[in-house]
Short mmCIF file of C-alpha atoms and ligand atoms in Angstrom, two decimals:
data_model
loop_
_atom_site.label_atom_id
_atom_site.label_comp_id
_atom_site.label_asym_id
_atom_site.label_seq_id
_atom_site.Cartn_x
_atom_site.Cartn_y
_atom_site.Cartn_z
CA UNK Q 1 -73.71 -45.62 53.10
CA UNK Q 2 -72.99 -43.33 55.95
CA UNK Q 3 -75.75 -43.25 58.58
CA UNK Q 4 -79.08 -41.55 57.84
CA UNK Q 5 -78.56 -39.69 61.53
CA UNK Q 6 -75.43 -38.39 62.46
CA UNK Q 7 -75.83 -37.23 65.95
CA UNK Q 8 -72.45 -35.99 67.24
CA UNK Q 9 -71.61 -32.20 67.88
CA UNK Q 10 -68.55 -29.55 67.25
CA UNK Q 11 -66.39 -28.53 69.32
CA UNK Q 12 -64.28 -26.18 66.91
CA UNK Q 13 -61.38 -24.76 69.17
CA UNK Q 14 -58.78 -22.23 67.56
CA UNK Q 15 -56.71 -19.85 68.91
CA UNK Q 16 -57.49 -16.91 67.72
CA UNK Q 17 -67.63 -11.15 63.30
CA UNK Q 18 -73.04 -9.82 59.10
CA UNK Q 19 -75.69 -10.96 57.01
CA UNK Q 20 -78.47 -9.11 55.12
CA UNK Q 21 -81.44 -9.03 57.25
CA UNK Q 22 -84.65 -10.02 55.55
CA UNK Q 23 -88.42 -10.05 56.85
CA UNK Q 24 -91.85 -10.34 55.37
CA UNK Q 25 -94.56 -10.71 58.16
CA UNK Q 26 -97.10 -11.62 56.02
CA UNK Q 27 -96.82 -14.92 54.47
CA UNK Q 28 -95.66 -15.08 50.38
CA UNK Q 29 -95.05 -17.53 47.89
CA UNK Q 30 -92.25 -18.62 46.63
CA UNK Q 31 -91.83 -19.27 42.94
CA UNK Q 32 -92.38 -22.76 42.34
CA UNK Q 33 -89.36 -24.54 40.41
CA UNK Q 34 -88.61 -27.40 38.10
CA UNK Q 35 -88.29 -30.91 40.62
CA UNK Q 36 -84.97 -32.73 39.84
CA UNK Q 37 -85.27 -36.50 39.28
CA UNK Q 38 -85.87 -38.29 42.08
CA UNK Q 39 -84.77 -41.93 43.54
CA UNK Q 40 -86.42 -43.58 46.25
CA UNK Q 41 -83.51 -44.32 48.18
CA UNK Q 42 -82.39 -42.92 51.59
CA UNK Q 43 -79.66 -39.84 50.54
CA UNK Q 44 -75.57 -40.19 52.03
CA UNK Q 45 -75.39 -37.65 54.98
CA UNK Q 46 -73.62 -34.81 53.29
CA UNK Q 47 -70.74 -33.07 55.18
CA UNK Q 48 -72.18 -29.44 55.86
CA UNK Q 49 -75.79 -30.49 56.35
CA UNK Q 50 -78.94 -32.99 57.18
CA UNK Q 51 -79.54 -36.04 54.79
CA UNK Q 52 -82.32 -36.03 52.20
CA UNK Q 53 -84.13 -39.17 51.22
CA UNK Q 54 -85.37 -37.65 47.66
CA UNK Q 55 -88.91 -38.83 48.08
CA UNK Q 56 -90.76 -38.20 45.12
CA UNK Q 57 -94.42 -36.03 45.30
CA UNK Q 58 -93.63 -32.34 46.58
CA UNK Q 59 -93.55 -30.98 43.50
CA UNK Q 60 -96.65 -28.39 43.74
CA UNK Q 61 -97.66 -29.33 46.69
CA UNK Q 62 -98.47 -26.59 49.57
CA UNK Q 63 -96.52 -25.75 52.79
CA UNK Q 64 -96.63 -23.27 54.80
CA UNK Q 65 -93.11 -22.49 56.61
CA UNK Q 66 -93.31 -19.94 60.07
CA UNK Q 67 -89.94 -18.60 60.80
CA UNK Q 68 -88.75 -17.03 63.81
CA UNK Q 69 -87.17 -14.04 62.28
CA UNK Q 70 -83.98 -13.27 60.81
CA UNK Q 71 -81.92 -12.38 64.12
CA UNK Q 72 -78.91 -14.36 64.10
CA UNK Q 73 -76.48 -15.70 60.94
CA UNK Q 74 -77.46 -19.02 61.80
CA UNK Q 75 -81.34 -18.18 61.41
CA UNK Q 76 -80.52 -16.74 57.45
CA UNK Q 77 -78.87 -19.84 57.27
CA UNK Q 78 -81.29 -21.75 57.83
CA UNK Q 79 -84.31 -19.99 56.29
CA UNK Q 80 -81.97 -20.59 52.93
CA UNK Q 81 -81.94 -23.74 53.41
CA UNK Q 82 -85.30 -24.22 53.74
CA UNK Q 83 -86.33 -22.08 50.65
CA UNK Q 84 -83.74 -23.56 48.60
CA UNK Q 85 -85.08 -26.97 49.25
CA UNK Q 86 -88.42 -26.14 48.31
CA UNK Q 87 -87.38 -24.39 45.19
CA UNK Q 88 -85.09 -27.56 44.15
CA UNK Q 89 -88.38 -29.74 45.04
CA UNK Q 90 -91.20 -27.69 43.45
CA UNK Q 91 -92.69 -26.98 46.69
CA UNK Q 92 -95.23 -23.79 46.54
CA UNK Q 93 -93.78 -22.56 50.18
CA UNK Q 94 -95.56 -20.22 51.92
CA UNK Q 95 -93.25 -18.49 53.81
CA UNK Q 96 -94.05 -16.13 57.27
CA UNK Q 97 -91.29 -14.32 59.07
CA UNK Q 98 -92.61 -13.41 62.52
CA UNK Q 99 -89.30 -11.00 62.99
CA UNK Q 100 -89.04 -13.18 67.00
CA UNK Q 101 -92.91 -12.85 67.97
CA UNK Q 102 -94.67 -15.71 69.13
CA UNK Q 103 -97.69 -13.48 68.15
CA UNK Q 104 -97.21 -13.14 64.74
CA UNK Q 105 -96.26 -16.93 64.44
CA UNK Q 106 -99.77 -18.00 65.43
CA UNK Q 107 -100.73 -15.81 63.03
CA UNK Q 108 -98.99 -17.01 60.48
CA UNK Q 109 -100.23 -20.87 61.32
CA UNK Q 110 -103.69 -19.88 61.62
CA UNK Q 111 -103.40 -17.68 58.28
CA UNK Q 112 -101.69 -21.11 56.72
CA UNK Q 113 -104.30 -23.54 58.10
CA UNK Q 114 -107.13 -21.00 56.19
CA UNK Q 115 -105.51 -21.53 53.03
CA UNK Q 116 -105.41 -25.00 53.37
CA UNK Q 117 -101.94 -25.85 52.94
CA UNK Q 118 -100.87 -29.14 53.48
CA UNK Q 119 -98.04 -29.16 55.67
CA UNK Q 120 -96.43 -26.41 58.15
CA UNK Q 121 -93.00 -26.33 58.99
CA UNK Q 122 -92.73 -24.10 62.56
CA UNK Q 123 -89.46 -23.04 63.87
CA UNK Q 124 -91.00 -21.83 67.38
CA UNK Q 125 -89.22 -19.21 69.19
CA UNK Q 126 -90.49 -20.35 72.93
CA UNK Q 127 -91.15 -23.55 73.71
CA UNK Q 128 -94.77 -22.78 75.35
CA UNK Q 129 -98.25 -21.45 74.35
CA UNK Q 130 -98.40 -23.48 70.80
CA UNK Q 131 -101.64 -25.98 71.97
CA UNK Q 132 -104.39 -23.86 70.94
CA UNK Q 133 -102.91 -23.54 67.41
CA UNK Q 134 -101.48 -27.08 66.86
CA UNK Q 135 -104.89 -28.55 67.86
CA UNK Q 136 -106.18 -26.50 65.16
CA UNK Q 137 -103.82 -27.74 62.54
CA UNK Q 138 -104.36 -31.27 63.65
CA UNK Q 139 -108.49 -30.63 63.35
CA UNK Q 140 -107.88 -29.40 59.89
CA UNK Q 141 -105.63 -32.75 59.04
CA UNK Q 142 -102.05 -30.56 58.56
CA UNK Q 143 -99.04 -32.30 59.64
CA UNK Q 144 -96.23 -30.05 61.46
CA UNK Q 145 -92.82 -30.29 61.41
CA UNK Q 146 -91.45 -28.87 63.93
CA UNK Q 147 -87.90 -27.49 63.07
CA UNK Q 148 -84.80 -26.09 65.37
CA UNK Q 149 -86.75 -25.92 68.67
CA UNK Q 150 -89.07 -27.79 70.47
CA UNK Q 151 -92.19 -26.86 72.44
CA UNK Q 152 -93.62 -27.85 75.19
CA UNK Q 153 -97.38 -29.41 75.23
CA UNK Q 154 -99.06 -32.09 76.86
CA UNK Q 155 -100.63 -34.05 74.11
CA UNK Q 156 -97.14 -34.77 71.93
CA UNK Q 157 -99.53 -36.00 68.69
CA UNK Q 158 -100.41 -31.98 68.16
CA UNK Q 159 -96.56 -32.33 66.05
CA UNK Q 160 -95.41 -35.10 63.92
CA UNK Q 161 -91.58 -34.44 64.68
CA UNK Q 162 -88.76 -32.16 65.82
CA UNK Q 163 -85.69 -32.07 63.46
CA UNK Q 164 -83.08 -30.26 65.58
CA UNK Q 165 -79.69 -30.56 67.74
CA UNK Q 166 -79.12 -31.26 71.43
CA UNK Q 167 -79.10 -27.90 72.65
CA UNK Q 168 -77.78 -29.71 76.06
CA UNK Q 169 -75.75 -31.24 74.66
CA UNK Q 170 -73.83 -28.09 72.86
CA UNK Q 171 -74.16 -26.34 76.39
CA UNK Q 172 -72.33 -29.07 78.19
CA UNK Q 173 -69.31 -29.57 75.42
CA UNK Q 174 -68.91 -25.29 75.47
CA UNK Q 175 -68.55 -25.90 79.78
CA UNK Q 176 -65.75 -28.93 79.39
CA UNK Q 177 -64.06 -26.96 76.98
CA UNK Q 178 -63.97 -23.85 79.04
CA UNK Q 179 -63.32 -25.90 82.78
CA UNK Q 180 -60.31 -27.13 80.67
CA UNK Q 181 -58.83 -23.84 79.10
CA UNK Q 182 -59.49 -21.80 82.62
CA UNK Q 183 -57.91 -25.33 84.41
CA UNK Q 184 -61.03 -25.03 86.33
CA UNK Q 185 -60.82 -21.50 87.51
CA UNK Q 186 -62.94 -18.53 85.79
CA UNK Q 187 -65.56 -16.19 86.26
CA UNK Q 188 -67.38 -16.47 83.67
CA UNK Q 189 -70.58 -14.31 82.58
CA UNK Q 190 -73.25 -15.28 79.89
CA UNK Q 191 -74.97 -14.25 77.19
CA UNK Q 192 -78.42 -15.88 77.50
CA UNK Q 193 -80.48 -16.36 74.18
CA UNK Q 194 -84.19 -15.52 73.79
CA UNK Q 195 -85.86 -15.70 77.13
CA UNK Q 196 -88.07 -19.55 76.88
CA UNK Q 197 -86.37 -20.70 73.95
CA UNK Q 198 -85.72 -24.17 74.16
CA UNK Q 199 -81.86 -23.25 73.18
CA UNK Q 200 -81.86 -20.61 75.89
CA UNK Q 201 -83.16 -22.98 78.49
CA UNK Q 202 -81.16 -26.28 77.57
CA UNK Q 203 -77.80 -24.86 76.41
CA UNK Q 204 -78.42 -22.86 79.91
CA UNK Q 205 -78.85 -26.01 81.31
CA UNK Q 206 -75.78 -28.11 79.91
CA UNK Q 207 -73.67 -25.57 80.61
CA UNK Q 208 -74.44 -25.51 84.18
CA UNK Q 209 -74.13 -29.34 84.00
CA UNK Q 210 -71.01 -29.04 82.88
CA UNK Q 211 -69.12 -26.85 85.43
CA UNK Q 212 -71.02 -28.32 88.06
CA UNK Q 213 -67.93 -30.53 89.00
CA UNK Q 214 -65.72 -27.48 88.99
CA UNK Q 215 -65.98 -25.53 92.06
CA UNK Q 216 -63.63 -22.94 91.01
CA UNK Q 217 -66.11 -22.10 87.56
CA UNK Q 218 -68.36 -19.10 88.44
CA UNK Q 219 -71.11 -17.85 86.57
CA UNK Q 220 -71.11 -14.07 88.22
CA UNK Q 221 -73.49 -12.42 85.87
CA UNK Q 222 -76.12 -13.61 83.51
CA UNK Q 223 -78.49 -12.02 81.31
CA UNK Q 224 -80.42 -12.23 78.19
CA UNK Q 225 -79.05 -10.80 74.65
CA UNK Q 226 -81.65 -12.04 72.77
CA UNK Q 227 -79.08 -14.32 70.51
CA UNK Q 228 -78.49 -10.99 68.48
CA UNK Q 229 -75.24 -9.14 68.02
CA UNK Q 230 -76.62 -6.17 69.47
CA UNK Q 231 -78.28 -6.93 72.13
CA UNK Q 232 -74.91 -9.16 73.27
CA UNK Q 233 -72.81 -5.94 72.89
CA UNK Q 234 -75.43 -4.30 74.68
CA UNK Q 235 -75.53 -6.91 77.74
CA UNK Q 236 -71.89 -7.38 77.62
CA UNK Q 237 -71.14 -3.46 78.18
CA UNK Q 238 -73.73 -3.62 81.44
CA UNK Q 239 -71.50 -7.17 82.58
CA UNK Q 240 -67.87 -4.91 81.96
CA UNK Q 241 -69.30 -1.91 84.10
CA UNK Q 242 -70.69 -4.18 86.69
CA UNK Q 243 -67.52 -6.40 86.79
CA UNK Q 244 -64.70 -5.10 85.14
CA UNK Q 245 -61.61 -7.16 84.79
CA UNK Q 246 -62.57 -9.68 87.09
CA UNK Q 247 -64.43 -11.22 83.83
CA UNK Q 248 -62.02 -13.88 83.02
CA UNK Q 249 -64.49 -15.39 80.23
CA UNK Q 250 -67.78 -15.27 78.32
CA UNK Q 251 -70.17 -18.02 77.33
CA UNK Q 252 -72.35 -16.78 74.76
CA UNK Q 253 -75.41 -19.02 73.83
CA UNK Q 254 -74.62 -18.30 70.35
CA UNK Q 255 -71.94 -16.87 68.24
CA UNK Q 256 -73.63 -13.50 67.18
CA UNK Q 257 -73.98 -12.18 70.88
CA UNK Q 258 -70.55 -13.89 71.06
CA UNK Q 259 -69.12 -11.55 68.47
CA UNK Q 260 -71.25 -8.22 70.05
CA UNK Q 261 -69.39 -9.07 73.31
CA UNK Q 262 -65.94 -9.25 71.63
CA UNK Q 263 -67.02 -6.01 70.32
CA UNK Q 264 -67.42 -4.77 73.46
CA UNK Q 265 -64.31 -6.15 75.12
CA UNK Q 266 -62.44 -4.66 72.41
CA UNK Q 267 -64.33 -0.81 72.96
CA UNK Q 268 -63.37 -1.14 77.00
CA UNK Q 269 -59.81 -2.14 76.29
CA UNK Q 270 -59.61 -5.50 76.76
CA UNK Q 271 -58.51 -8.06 74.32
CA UNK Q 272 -61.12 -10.77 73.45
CA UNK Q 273 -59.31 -14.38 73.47
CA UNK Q 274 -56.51 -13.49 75.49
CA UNK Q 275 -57.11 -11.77 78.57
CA UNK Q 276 -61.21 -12.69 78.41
CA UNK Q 277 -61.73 -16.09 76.80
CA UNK Q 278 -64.86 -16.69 74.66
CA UNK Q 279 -66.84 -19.87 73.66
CA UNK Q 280 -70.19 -19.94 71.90
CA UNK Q 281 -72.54 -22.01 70.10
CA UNK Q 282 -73.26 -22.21 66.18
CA UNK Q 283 -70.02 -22.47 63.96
CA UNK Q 284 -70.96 -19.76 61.61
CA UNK Q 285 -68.59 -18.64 58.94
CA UNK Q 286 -67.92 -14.63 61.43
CA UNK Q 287 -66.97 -17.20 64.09
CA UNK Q 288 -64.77 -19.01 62.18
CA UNK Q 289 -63.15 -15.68 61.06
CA UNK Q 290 -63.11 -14.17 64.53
CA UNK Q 291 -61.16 -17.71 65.57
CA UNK Q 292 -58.96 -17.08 62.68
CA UNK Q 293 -58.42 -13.48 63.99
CA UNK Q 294 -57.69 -14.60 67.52
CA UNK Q 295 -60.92 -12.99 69.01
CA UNK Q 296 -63.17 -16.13 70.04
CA UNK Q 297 -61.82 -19.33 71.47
CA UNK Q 298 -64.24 -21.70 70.30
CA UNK Q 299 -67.58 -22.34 69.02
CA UNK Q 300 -69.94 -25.59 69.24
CA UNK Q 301 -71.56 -26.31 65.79
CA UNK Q 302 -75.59 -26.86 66.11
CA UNK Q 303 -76.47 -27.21 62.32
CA UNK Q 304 -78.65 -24.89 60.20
CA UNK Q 305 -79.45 -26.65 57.16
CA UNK Q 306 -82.54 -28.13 58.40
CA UNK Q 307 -84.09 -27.68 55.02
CA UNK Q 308 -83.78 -32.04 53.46
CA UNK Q 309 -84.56 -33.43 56.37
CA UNK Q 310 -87.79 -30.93 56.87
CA UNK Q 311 -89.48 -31.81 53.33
CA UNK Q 312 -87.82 -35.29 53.72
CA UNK Q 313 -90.61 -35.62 57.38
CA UNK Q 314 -92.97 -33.32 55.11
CA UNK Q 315 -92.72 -36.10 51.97
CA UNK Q 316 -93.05 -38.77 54.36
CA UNK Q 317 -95.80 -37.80 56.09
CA UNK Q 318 -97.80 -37.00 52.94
CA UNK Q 319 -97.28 -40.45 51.15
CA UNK Q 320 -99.10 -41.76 55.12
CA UNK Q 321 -94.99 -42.88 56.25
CA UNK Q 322 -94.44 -42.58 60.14
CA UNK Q 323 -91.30 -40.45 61.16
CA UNK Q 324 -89.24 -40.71 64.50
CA UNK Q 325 -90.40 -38.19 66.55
CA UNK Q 326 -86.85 -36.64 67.24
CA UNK Q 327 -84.35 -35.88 64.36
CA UNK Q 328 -81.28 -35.05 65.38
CA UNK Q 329 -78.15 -34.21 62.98
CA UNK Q 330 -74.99 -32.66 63.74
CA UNK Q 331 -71.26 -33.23 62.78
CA UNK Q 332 -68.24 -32.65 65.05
CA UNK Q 333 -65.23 -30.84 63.44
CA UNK Q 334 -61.44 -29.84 65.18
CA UNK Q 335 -59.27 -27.81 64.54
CA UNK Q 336 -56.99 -29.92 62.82
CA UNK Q 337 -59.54 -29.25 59.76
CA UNK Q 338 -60.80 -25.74 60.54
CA UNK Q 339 -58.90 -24.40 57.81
CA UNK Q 340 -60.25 -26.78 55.02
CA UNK Q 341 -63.36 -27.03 56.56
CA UNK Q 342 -63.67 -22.98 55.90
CA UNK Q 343 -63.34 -23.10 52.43
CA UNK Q 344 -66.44 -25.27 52.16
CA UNK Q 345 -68.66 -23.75 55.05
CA UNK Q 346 -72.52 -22.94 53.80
CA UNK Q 347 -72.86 -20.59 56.81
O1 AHR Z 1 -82.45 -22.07 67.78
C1 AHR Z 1 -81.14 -21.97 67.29
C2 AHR Z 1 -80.53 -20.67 67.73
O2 AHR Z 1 -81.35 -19.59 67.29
C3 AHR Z 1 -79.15 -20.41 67.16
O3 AHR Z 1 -78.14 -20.81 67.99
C4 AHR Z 1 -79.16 -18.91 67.17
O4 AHR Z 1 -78.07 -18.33 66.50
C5 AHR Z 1 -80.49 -18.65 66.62
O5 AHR Z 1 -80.91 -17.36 66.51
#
């Protein structure tokens, strides 16, 4: 039986960019589905994605799920994973897009807690502002999962856990990758993500760490893109006026700014992987193909296919089980495998 938490990280590295948006902001109801058989018996840790446990009792049952929005390929990613595991359990899901407002996430919550679901899954864009609303929950007896990102608040009972990756942790391997490919030299800029997101702050954070004992690795311009394609074209334009060819290199805090700033390198002339080198976080299937192509350098993987392990907590803490209070699941992959691994990539 492999390990119920695999907590290691990617580093792909190759030599060598959509999705269909979608957005409700009111909250719907998915059709409820057929429950397979289930065993009592912890799952094996499947090689794209989280483990499952296959606790019985969801089938029917009420949960509310607040999503961010649908602003990156990761995010669709994961939204399908979530609805797909709440189809394959019977779950009535409830299910809130807030298209990246903290706003219409509260909302959502306080619209879930009045129809007395009984569960909430929140993927919180910021990490701060959440305690009104989660004492709420917890007054009306609903259980949150918190999934992706973490928030900030004083009393840490007003969650029951955090299923996501070490966003530090992906920020640090993108810097020793980077200090080793520029052989410690570089000016580098970055793409930040969504201003007090917790993968904004601590990939910020790691990555900093990790050219920290490189004097020669510069950070000479950094700004928000918002962790969208757009907005990272956008950014990266501003960065090529200010800065011009002394860019040697781009860390992008996740692959869809990544690819919006190789499509801005590309516009201005220069060539993306060779002459400016690009890393970024996530391990989508675009990054893989813009490796392939010879655009980005590398990508760390932070999973999206949070849905088992959610309704696994959500199961748990329904049937009165306790749950760690951090999950934490990712794989590492090379690029001795990049190739097969494609083939079988959910995202
Ligand atoms: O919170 C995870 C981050 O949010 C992913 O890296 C990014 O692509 C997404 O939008």
């Amino acid at each position: 039986m492999r390990p119920l938490i695999v907590a290691c990280l990617l580093l792909a590295v190759a030599l060598v960019s959509g999705c269909p948006q979608q957005s409700a902001q009111t909250p719907s109801t998915t059709p409820s589905a057929q429950a397979p058989p289930v065993k009592a018996e912890p799952a094996k840790a499947p090689s794209s994605g989280p483990t499952s446990t296959l606790i019985p009792g969801l089938e029917g049952r009420t949960i509310g799920f607040s999503q961010i929005g649908a602003e990156s390929d990761w995010r669709r990613a994961e939204t399908k994973s979530i609805k797909d595991e709440a189809a394959k359990l019977g779950v009535d899901l409830k299910f809130a897009d807030a298209q990246q407002k903290q706003q219409n996430q509260i909302q959502a919550l306080r619209s879930f807690i009045a129809q007395k679901v009984e569960a909430i899954v929140l993927a919180p864009v910021v990490e701060t502002g959440w305690e009104p609303v989660l004492r709420e929950a917890r007054d009306a007896g609903i259980p949150v999962v918190l999934v992706d990102r973490g928030v900030k608040v004083t009393d840490e009972s007003l969650y029951a856990t955090l299923i996501a990756s070490d966003f530090v942790a992906e920020g640090r391997m993108a810097a020793e990758w980077l200090a080793k490919k520029m052989k410690g030299q570089a000016n580098i800029v970055e793409l930040q993500g969504t201003p007090g997101a917790a993968p904004a702050i601590d990939r910020k954070q790691g990555f900093e760490e990790g050219i920290a004992q490189f004097p020669g690795m510069k950070i000479t311009k950094s700004q928000s893109g918002d962790f969208t394609r757009a907005k990272g074209k956008e950014v990266m334009e501003a960065f090529i006026k200010a800065e011009g060819k002394s860019i040697q290199a781009v860390y992008a805090h996740n692959d869809d700014m990544a690819l919006g700033a190789i499509q801005a390198l590309e516009a201005a002339g220069m060539k993306p992987g060779q002459d400016v080198i690009v890393v970024s976080v996530d391990a989508v299937k675009a990054a893989f193909e813009a490796m392939i192509a010879g655009q980005l350098n590398a990508t760390v993987e932070c999973n999206p296919l949070l849905g088992p392990a959610a309704f696994d907590a959500v199961a748990k803490l329904l049937a009165g089980e306790s749950v760690p209070k951090k999950i934490v699941q990712d794989q590492l992959f090379d690029q001795s495998t990049a190739a097969a691994d494609m083939k079988t990539r959910q995202y």
